[in-house]
XYZ file of C-alpha atoms in Angstrom:
533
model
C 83.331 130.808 114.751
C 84.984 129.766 118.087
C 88.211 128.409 117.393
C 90.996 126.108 119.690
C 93.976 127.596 120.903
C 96.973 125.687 122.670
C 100.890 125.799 122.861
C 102.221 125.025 119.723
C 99.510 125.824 117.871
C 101.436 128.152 115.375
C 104.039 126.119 114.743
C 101.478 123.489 113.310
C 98.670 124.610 111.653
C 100.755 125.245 107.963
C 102.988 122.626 109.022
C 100.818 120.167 106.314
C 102.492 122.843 103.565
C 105.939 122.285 104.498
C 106.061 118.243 104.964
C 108.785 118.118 101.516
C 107.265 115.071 98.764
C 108.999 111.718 99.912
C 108.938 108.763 97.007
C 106.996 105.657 97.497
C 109.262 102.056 97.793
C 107.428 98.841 96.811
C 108.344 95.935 98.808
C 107.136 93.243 96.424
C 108.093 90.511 98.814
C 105.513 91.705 101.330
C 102.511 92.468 98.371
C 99.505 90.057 98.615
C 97.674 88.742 95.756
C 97.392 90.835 92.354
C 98.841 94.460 93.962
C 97.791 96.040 90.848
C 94.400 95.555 91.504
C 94.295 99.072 93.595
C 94.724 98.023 97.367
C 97.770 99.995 99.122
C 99.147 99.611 102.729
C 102.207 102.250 103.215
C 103.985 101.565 106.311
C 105.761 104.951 107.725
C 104.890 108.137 109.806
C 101.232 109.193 108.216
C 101.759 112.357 108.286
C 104.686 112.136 105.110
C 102.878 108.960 104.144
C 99.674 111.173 103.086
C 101.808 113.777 101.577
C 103.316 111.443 99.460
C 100.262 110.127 98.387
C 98.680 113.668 97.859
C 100.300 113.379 93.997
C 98.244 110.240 92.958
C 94.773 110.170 95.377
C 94.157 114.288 95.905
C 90.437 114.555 95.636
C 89.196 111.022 94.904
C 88.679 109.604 98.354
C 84.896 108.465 98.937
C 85.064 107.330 102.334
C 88.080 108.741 105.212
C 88.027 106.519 108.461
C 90.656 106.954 111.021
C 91.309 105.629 115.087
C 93.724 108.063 116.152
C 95.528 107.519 119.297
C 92.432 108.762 122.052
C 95.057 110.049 124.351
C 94.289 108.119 127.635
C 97.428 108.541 129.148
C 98.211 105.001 129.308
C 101.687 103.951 127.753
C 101.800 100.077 128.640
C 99.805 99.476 124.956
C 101.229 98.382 121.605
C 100.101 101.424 120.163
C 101.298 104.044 122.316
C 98.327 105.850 123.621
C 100.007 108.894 124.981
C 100.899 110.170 121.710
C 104.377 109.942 123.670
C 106.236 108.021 121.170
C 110.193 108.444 120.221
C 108.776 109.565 116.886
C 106.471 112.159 117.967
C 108.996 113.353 120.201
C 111.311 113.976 117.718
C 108.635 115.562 115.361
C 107.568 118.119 118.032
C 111.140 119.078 118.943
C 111.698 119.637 115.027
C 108.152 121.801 114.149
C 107.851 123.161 117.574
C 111.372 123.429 118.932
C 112.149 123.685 122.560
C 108.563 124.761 124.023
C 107.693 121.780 122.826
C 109.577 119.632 125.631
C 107.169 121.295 128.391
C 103.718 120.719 126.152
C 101.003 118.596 127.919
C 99.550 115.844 126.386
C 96.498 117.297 125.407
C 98.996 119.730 123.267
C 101.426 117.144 122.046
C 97.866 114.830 120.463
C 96.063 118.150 119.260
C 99.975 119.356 117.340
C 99.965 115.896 116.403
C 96.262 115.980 114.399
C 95.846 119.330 112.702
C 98.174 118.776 110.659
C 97.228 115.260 109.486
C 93.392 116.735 109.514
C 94.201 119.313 107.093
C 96.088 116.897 105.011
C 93.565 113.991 105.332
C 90.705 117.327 104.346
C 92.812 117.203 100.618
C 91.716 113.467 99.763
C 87.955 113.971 99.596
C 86.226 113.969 96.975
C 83.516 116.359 97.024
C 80.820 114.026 98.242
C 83.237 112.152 100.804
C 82.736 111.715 103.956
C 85.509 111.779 106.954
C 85.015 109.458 109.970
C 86.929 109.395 113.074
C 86.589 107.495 116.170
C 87.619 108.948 119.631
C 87.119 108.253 123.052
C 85.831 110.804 125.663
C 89.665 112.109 126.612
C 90.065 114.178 123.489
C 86.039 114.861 122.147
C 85.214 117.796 122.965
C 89.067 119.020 121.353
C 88.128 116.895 118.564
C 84.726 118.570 117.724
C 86.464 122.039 117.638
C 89.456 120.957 115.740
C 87.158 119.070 113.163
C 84.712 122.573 112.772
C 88.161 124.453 111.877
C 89.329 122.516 109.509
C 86.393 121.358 107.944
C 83.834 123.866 108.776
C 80.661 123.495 111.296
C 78.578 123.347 108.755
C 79.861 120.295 106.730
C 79.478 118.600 110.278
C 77.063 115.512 109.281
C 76.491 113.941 113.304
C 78.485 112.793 115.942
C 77.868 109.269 116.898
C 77.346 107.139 119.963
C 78.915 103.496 119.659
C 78.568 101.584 121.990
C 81.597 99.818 122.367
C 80.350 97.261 126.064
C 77.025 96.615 127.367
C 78.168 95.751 130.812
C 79.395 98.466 133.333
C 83.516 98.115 134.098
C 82.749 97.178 138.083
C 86.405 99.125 138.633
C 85.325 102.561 137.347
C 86.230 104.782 140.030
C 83.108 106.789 138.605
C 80.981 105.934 135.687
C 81.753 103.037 133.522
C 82.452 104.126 129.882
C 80.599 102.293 127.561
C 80.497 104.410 124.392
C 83.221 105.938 121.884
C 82.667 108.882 119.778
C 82.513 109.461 115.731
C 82.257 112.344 113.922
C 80.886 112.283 111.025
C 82.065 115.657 108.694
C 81.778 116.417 104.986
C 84.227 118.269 102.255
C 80.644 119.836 101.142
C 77.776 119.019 103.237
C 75.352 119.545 100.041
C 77.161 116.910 97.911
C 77.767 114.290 100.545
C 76.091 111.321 99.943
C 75.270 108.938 102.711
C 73.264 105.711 101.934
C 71.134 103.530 104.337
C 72.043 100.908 106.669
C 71.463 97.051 105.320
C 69.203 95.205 107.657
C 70.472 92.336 110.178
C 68.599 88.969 109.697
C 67.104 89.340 112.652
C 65.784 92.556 112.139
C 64.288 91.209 108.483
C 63.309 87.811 110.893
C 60.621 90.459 112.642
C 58.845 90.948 109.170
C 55.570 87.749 109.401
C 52.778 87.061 107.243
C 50.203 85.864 109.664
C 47.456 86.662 107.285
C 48.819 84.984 104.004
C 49.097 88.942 102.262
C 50.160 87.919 98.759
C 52.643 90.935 99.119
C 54.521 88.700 101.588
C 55.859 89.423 105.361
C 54.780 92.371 107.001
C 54.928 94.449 110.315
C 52.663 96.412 112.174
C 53.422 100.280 112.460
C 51.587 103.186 114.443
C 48.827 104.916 112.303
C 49.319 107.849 114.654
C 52.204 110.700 114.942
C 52.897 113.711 116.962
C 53.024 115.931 114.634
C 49.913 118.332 114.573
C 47.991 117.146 111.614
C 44.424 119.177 110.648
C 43.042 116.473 108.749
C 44.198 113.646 110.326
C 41.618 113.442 113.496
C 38.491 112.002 112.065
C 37.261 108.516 113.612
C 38.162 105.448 112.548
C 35.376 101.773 112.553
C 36.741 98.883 112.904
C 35.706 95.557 111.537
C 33.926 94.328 115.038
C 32.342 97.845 114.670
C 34.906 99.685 117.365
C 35.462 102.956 117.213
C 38.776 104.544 117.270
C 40.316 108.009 117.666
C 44.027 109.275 118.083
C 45.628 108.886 121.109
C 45.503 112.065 123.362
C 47.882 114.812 121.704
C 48.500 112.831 118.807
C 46.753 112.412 115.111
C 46.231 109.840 112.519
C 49.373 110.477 110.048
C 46.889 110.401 106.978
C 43.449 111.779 105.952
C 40.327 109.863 105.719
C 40.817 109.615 101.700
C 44.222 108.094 101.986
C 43.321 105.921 105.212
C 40.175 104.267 102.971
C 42.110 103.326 99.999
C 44.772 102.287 102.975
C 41.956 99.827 104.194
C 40.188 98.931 100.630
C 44.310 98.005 100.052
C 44.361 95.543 102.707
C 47.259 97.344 104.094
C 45.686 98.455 107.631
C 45.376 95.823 110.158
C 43.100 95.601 113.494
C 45.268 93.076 115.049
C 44.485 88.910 114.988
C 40.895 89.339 116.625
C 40.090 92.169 114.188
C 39.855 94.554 117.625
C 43.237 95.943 117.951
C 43.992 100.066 117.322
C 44.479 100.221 113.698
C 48.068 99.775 112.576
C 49.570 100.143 109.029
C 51.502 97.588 107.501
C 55.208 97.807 106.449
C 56.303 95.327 104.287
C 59.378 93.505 104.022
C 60.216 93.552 100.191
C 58.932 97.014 99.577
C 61.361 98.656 102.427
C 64.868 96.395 101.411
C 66.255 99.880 100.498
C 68.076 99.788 104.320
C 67.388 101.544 107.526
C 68.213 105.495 107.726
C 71.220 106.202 110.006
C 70.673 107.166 113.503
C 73.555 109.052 115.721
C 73.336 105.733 118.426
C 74.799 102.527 117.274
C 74.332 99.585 118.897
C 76.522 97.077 120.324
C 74.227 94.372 118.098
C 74.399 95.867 115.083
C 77.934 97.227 115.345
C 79.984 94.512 117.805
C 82.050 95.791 120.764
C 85.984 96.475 121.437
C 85.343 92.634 122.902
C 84.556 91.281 119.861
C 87.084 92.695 117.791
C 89.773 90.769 120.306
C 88.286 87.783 119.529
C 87.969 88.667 116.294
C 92.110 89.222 116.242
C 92.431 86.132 118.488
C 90.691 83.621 115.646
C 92.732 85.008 112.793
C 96.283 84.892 114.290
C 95.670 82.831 117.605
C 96.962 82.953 121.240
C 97.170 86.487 123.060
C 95.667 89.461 122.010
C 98.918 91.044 119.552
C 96.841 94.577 119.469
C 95.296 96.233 122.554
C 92.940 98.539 120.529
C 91.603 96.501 117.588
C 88.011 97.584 116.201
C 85.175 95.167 115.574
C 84.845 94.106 111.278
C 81.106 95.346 112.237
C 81.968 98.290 112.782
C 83.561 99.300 109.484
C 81.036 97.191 107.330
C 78.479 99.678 108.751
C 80.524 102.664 108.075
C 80.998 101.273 104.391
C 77.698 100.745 103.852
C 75.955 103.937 104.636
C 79.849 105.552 102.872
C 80.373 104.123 99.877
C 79.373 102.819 96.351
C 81.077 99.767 94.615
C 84.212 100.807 93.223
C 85.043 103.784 95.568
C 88.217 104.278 97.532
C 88.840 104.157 101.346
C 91.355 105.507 103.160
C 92.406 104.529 106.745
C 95.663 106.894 107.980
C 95.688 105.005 111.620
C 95.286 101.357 110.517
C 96.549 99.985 113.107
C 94.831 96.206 112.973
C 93.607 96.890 109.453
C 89.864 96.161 110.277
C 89.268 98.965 107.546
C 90.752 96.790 105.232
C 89.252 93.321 106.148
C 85.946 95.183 106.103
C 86.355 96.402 102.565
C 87.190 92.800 101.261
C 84.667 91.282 103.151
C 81.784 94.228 101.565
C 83.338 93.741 98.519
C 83.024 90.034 98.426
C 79.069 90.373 99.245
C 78.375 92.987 96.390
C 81.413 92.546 94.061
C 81.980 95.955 94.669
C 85.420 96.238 94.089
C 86.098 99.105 96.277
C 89.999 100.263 97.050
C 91.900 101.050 100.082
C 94.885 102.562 101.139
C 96.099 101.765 104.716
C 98.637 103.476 106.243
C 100.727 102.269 109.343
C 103.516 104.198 111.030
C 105.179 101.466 113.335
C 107.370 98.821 111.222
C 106.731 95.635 113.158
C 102.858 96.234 113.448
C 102.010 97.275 109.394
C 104.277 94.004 108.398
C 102.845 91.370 111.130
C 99.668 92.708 111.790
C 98.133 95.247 109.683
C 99.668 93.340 106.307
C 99.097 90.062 107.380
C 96.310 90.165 108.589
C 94.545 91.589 104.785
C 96.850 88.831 103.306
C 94.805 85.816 105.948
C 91.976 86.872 105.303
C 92.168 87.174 102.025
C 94.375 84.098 100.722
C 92.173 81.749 103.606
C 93.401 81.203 107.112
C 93.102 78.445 109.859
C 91.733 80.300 112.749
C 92.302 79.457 116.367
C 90.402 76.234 116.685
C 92.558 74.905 113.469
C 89.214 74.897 111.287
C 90.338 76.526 107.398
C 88.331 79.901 106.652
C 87.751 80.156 103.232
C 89.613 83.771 101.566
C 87.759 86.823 100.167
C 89.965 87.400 97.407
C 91.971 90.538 96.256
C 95.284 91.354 97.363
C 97.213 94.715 97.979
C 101.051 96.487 97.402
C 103.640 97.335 99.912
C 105.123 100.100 99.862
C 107.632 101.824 102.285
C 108.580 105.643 102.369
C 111.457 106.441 100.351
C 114.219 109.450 99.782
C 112.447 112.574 99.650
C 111.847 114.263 96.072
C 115.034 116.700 96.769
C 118.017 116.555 98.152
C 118.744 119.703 101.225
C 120.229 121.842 98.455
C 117.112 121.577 97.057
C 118.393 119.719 93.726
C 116.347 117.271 92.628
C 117.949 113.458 93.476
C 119.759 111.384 90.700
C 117.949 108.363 91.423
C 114.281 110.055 91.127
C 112.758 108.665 87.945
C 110.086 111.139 84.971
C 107.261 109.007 86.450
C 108.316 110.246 90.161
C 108.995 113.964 89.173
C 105.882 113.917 86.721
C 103.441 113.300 89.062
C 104.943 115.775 91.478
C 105.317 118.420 88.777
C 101.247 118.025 87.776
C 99.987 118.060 91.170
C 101.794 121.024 92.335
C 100.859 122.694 89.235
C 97.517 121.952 88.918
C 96.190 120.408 92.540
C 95.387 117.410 91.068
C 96.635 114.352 90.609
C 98.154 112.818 87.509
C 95.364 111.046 86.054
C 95.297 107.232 86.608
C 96.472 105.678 83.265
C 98.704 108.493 82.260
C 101.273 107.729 80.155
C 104.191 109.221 81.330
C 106.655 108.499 78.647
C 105.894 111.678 76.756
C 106.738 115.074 78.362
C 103.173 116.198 77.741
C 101.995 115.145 81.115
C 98.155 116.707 80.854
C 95.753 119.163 80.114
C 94.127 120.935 83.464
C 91.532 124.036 83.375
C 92.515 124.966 79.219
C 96.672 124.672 80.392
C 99.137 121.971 79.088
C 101.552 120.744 81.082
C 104.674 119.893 80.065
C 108.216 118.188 81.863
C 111.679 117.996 80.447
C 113.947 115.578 82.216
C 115.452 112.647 82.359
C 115.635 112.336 78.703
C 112.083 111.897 78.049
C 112.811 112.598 74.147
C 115.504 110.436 74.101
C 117.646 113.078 72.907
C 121.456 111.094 74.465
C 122.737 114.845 74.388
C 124.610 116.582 77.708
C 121.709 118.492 78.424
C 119.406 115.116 77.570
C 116.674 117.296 75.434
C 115.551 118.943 79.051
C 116.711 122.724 77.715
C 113.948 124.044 75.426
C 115.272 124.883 72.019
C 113.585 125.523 68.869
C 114.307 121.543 67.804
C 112.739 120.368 70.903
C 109.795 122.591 70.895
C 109.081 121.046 67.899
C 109.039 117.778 69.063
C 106.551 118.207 71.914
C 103.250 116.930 71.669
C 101.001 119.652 70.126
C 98.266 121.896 72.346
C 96.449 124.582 71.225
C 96.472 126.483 74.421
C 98.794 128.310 77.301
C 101.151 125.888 78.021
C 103.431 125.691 81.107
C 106.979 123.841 80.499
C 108.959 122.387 83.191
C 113.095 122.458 81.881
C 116.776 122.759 82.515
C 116.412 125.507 80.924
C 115.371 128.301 78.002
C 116.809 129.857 74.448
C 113.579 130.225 72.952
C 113.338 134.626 73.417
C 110.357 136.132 74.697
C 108.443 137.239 71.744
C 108.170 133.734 70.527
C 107.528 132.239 74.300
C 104.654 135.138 73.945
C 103.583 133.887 70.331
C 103.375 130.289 71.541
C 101.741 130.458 74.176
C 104.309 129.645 76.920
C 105.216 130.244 80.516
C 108.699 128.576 81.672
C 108.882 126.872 85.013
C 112.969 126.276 85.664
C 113.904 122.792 87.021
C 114.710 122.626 90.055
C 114.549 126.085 90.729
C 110.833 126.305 90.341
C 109.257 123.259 90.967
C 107.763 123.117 94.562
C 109.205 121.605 97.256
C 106.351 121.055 99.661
């Protein structure tokens, strides 16, 4: 498989493995609504912002949408477009040291993805789907850097939007009028993608000129392409006409199924009964949605115009974001993405349209889908990406001063915290059991602590026939020196029972190895052995 190569390349593509575990901060003062109903918008860089998450969403994401920086070289935007940023500086100069002063942008954006790809890849679920949006600077890296991580063939499409319908009279060239997504898979097999929902004016095309008691109807071509043996007999109308396929083409049925077809009343000749024979489609037996095609429509999907108005109505006056994305947009990707009750994740969220579009899906289908936006500059996740979820879902007066009713739901703050361990590698006073449990069951087992866990017992879980077990913090209450975190005889008889190989996370051991052996048990010492990355 042909594969990308550019300076700096090395330095990133394990750097995913080595981001250390940081702790997540609420901010209740900037929550919305109910936060424990499963919404989350972290605000910090993404790429420790997903690695803290890995511990409680590995592996359950439906639906991945991101609108990564497209790398036009312009730096007078909000969002810095040049992937150019003090931050990413300072990253680069860290992970890729000195060569990274001289790298050109096109190195600095692709050191800047892989390793968010290949942390973004550990989310899915294995029907999930990963979108991303790009403009024409960086596609063709893109499609390369998306077949490495996820594999060529768990490529779904790559999609046209068309983000104008009028040509940009100042294009030195051509006038761009489309964006890019690609559309990949964590197992092409299992994916599942569903079926557009049809606009009202595409349903408004669907008549009943004839009174059918099966309702509205449309016309559709009796004839295909596609070489057919027994589709080329002749057809009588009801005026007596005679009818054959079109030239190279053939009727897509044979005579059997076009006569019960016709004794149906579900071929028509057209209002004067002389027409070409057509079959008819009807409305209520086809409401299962359009199939996707790879070329989306400015009607059916808005424009980059429309999502600055969009912006401009909630929060008035200027644009505040130069590179919003139309609520059309993301309802579309939802719909064909998800079922009620999955979870979205948006890495890049920039103007939050991923989460508006979630509230607004859920609030037509009571879905109750979940999202988890993540932001990496302060000032735009607390006055635009957070406020804008908590207008549009508490109610809002929009520009003209007219009151839009809310969606409903609501979502928690958070902010990145201290890492898990200190730099001697000692794991921090101030980290709680629930902090180092989670991090102790996902490193062990690659999966996250299951939701509803209760983690006031040191038996955190059962994973592929192993228990898991963690000893700190005084979890057994034991008011000791070593707080019950050394595994004795007395406290091996307190633990929750198992019936299986067990792996024990403590302070220490005095238990010898023929009864370690007879129980069952491999020791794991803290901090010693507990990963840090």
């Amino acid at each position: 498989m042909p594969t990308l190569n550019w300076i700096g390349k090395e330095a990133v593509v394990n750097h995913h493995q080595q981001v250390p575990f940081h702790l997540l901060k609420d901010v209740p003062d900037l929550a919305c609504g109910e936060p424990g109903n499963g919404n989350l918008i972290v605000q910090g860089d993404n790429l420790v912002a997903l690695k803290a998450l890995l511990p409680y969403y590995a592996g359950q994401v439906k639906c991945i949408y991101i609108d990564p920086p497209y790398n036009t070289g312009n730096e007078g935007w909000v969002y810095n477009d040049n992937v150019n940023s003090p931050v990413i500086r300072e990253w680069l100069g860290k992970v890729v040291g000195k060569e990274g002063e001289t790298l050109d942008r096109h190195d600095r954006w692709l050191c800047m993805m892989y390793p968010r790809l290949a942390l973004l890849r550990q989310f899915l679920r294995e029907d999930g789907i990963i979108f991303v949006n790009i403009g024409s600077d960086e596609s063709g890296h893109l499609c390369v850097l998306l077949d490495e991580i996820f594999g060529p063939r768990n490529r779904i499409a790559v999609a046209a939007w068309e983000t104008a319908y009028t040509a940009n009279q100042t294009a030195k060239h051509i006038s761009e009028t489309t964006d890019f997504i690609y559309v990949y898979s964590l197992n092409f097999d299992r994916a599942t993608v569903g079926k557009f929902n049809r606009s009202e004016e595409q349903l408004a095309k669907f008549k009943n000129s004839d009174n059918d008691w099966r309702g509205p109807w449309k016309s559709e071509n009796l004839s295909a392409g596609k070489f057919y043996a027994a589709g080329q007999f002749e057809i009588t109308g009801p005026t007596g006409k005679k009818f054959s396929p079109p030239p190279g083409r053939y009727w897509r049925c044979n005579e059997t199924q076009f006569k019960a077809w016709l004794a149906d009343g579900r071929i028509t000749f057209g209002k004067n009964g002389t027409g070409r024979p057509m079959l008819k489609k009807y409305r209520d037996e086809i409401l299962n949605g359009l199939t996707p095609t790879t070329w989306w429509k400015h009607e059916d999907f808005g424009t980059a115009k429309d999502a600055s108005i969009e912006l401009k109505s909630l929060f008035g006056g200027d644009a505040i974001f130069s590179t919003p994305k139309p609520t059309r947009l993301l309802e579309r990707v939802l719909q064909i993405a998800t079922q009620p009750g999955d979870l979205v994740l948006d890495s890049f969220a920039g103007s939050a349209t991923t989460g508006q579009a979630v509230l607004q899906l859920n609030k037509q289908d009571s879905g109750g889908r979940r999202f988890i936006l993540v932001e990496m500059e302060p000032k735009i996740a607390r006055d635009i990406t957070a406020e804008r979820v908590r207008r549009v879902a508490q109610g809002y007066k929009n520009a003209k001063g007219e009151q839009v009713e809310g969606l409903g739901g609501g979502f928690r703050y958070c902010e990145l915290g201290e890492p898990l361990f200190d730099e001697s590698g000692k794991i921090r006073e101030t980290v709680s059991f629930a902090d180092l449990a989670r991090h102790v069951y996902f490193t062990e087992t690659g999966e996250p602590l299951p939701r509803g866990r209760v983690t006031k017992s040191p038996f955190l879980g059962e994973c592929c026939g192993v228990g898991v077990y963690l000893l700190y913090n005084g979890i057994l209450d034991d008011k000791s020196a070593q707080g019950g975190n050394v595994l004795t005889r007395s406290v091996l008889a307190q633990l929750p029972k198992f019936d299986g190989q067990k792996v024990i996370y403590c302070a220490g051991c005095l238990l010898g190895k023929d009864r370690l052996q007879a129980e069952r048990i491999l020791i794991r010492q803290t901090p010693y052995e507990i990963k840090v990355s």
